[in-house]
C-alpha positions as semicolon CSV with decimal commas, in nm:
position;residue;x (nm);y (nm);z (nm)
1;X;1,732;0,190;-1,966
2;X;1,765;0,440;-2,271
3;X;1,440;0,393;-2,413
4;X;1,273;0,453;-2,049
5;X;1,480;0,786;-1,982
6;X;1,352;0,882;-2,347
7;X;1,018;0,869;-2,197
8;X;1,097;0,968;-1,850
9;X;0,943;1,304;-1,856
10;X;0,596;1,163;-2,014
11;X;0,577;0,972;-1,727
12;X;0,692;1,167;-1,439
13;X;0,422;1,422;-1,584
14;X;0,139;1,189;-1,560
15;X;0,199;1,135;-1,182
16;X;0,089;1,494;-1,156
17;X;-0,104;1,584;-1,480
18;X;-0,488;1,674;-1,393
19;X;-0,758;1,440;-1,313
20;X;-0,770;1,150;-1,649
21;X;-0,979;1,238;-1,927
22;X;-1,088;0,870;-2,033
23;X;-1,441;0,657;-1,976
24;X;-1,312;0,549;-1,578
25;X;-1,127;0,344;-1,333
26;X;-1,359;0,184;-1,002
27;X;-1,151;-0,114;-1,005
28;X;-1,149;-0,469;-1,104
29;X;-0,978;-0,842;-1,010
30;X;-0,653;-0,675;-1,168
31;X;-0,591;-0,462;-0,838
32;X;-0,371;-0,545;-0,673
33;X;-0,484;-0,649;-0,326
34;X;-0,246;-0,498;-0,013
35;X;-0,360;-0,664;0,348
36;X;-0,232;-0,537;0,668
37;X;0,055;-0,684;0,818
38;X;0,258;-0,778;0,464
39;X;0,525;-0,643;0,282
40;X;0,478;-0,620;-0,112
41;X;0,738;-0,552;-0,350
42;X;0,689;-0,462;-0,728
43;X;0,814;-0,267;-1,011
44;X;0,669;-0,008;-1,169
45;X;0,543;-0,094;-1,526
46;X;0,559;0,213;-1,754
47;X;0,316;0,287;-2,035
48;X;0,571;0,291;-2,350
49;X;0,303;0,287;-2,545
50;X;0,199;0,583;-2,467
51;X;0,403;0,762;-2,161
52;X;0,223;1,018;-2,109
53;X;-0,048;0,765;-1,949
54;X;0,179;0,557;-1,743
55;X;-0,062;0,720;-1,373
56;X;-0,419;0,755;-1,373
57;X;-0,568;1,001;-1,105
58;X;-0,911;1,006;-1,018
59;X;-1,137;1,123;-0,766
60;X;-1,338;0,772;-0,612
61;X;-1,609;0,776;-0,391
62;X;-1,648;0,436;-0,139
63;X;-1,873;0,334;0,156
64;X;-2,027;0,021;0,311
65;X;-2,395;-0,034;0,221
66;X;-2,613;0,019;0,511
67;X;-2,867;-0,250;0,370
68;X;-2,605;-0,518;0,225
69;X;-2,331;-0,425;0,434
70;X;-2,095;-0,464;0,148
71;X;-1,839;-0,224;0,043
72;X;-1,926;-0,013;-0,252
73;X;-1,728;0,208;-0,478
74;X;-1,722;0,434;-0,814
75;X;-1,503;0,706;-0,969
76;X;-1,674;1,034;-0,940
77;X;-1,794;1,214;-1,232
78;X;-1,589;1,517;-1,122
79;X;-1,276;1,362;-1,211
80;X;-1,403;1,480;-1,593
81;X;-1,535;1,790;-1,489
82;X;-1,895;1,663;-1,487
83;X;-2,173;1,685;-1,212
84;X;-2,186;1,427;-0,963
85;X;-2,514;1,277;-0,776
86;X;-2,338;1,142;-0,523
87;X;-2,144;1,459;-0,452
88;X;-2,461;1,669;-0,437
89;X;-2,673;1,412;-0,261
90;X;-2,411;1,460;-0,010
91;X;-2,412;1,811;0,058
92;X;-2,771;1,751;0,068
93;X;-2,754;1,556;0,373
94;X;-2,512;1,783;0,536
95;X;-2,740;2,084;0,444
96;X;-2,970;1,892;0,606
97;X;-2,810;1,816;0,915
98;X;-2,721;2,148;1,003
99;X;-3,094;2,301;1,003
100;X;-3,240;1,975;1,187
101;X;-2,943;1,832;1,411
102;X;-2,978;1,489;1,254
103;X;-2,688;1,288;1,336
104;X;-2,804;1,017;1,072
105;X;-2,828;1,227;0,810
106;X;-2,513;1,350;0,869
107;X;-2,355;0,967;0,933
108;X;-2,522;0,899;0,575
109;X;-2,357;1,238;0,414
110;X;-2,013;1,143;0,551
111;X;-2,073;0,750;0,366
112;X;-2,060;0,930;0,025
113;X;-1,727;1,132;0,106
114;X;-1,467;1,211;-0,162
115;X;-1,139;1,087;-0,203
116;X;-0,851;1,128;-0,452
117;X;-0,692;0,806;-0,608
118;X;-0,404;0,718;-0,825
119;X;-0,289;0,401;-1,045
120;X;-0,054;0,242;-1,233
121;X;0,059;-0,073;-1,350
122;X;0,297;-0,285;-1,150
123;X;0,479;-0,631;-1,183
124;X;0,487;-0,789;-0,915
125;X;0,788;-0,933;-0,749
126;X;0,697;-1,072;-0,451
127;X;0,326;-1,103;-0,295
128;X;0,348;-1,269;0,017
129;X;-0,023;-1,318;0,052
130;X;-0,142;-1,456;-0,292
131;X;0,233;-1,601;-0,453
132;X;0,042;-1,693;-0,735
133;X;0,005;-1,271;-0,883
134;X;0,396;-1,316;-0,867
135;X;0,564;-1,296;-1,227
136;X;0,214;-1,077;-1,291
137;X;0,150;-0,727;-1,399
138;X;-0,180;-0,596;-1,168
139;X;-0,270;-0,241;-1,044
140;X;-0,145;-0,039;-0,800
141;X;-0,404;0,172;-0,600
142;X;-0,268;0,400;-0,409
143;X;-0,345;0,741;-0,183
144;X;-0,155;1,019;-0,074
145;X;0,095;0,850;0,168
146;X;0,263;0,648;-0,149
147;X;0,194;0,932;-0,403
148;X;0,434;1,151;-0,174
149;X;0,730;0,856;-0,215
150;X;0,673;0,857;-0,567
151;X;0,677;1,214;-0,606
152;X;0,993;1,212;-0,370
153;X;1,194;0,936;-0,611
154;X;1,061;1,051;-0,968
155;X;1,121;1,447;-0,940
156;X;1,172;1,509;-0,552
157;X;1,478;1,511;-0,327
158;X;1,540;1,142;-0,428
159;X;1,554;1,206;-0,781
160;X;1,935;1,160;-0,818
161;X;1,906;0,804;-0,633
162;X;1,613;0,682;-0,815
163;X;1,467;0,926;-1,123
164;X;1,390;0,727;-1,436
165;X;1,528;0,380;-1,239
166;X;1,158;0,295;-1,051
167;X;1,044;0,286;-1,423
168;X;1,355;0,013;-1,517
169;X;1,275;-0,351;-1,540
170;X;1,635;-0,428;-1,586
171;X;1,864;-0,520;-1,298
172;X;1,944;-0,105;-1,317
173;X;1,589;-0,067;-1,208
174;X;1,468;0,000;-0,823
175;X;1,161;-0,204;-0,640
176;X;0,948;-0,046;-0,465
177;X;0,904;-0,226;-0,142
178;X;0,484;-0,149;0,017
179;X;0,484;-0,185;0,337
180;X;0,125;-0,189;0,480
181;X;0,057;-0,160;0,878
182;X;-0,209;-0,088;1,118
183;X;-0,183;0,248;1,326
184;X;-0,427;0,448;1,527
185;X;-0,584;0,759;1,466
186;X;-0,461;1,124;1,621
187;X;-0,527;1,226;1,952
188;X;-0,906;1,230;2,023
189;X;-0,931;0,925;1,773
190;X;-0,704;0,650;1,940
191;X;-0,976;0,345;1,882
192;X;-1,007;0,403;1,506
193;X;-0,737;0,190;1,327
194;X;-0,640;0,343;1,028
195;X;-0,410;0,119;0,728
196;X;-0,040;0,299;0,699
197;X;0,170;0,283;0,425
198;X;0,461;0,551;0,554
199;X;0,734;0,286;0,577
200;X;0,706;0,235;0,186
201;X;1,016;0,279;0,020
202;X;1,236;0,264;-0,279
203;X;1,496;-0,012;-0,302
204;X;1,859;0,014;-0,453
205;X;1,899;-0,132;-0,809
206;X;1,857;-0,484;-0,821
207;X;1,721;-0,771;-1,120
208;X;1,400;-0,952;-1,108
209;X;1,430;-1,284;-1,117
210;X;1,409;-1,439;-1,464
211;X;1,397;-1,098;-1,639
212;X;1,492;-1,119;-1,950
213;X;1,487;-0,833;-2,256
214;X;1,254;-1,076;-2,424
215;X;0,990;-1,089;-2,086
216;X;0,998;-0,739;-2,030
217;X;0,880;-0,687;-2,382
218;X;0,603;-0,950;-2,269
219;X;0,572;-0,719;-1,929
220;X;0,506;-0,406;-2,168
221;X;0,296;-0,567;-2,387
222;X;0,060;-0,713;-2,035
223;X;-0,037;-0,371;-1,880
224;X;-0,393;-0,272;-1,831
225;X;-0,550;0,021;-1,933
226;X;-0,614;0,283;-1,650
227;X;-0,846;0,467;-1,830
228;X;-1,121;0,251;-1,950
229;X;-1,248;-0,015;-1,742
């Protein structure tokens, strides 16, 4: 526990440092998969390497295909400060829509929408989909809804329960427990199903099974780089 609260403030800055600086993240078989209906639990695997590098945040664009009907997705070149096709072929469309009416172009412009993105590494305690990633460090993807529980725990009004303990692989150290449901949308919206993570919490200290100083040094040593993928 000493040597994570040493690094404690590296970390809890890179949860809200600017958009990453490295080649890009647009996901691989290492993320970790979340399906409706399941409750995940995992530890957060810091970065001791280098602390400062423990979250990634990006800005990710994602649609389905409309000629292969498979979903496609990409981290967006303004997540380095750089132009971005996608982003201006998209106000494009939307220009576009507004002179002529076109309700395709302005399905096809709302495809290529924006959205913000964070990661970091996680072992995984218990994955009651796919038992097999248990034992296994993978990455966490995750949005707003579990960014704000983070923030909450790490430097929030949860800070004294949990601080530098969600980082702790020891039996000091707190789980965090995903919880992943289906709701519907807002008023106006009620036949869109949208995937809710608000029931995610922070658990009290406990140990991970077969934890040992020597495995979390293999733990450390199995995280995958956020940065370049």
């Amino acid at each position: 526990m000493s040597s994570v609260m040493s690094m404690f403030e590296s970390m809890k800055e890179s949860l809200s440092a600017p958009k990453g600086t490295g080649s890009g993240f647009s996901g691989n078989n290492n993320v970790m998969r979340l399906k409706p209906g399941n409750t995940y639990l995992v530890r957060i695997v810091p970065n001791v390497k280098a602390p400062e590098k423990t979250f990634f945040h990006a800005n990710q664009h994602g649609w389905t295909s409309t000629s292969t009907g498979r979903f496609v997705s990409c981290t967006c070149p303004t997540t380095y400060g750089e132009r971005c096709p996608l982003c201006e072929e998209r106000f494009k469309l939307y220009e576009r829509a507004k002179k002529s009416g076109s309700a395709r172009d302005k399905e096809l412009a709302a495809l290529l929408r924006k959205s913000e993105k964070h990661y970091c590494n996680v072992y995984i305690v218990d994955d009651p989909v796919t038992p097999e990633n248990n034992g296994t460090v993978k990455i966490l993807r995750f949005a707003e809804q579990i960014k704000t529980k983070f923030d909450a725990a790490i430097s929030g009004d949860d800070a004294s329960e949990f601080g530098a303990r969600v980082f702790d692989l020891s039996d000091k150290g707190c789980n965090f427990k995903i919880k992943v449901e289906t709701t519907t949308g807002d008023k106006g919206k009620e036949d869109k199903a949208f995937t809710s993570y608000s029931n995610s919490r922070f658990c009290g200290p406990s140990a991970i099974p077969n934890m040992t100083a020597a495995r979390i040094e293999e733990v450390y040593n199995s995280i995958h780089d956020l940065e370049v993928m």
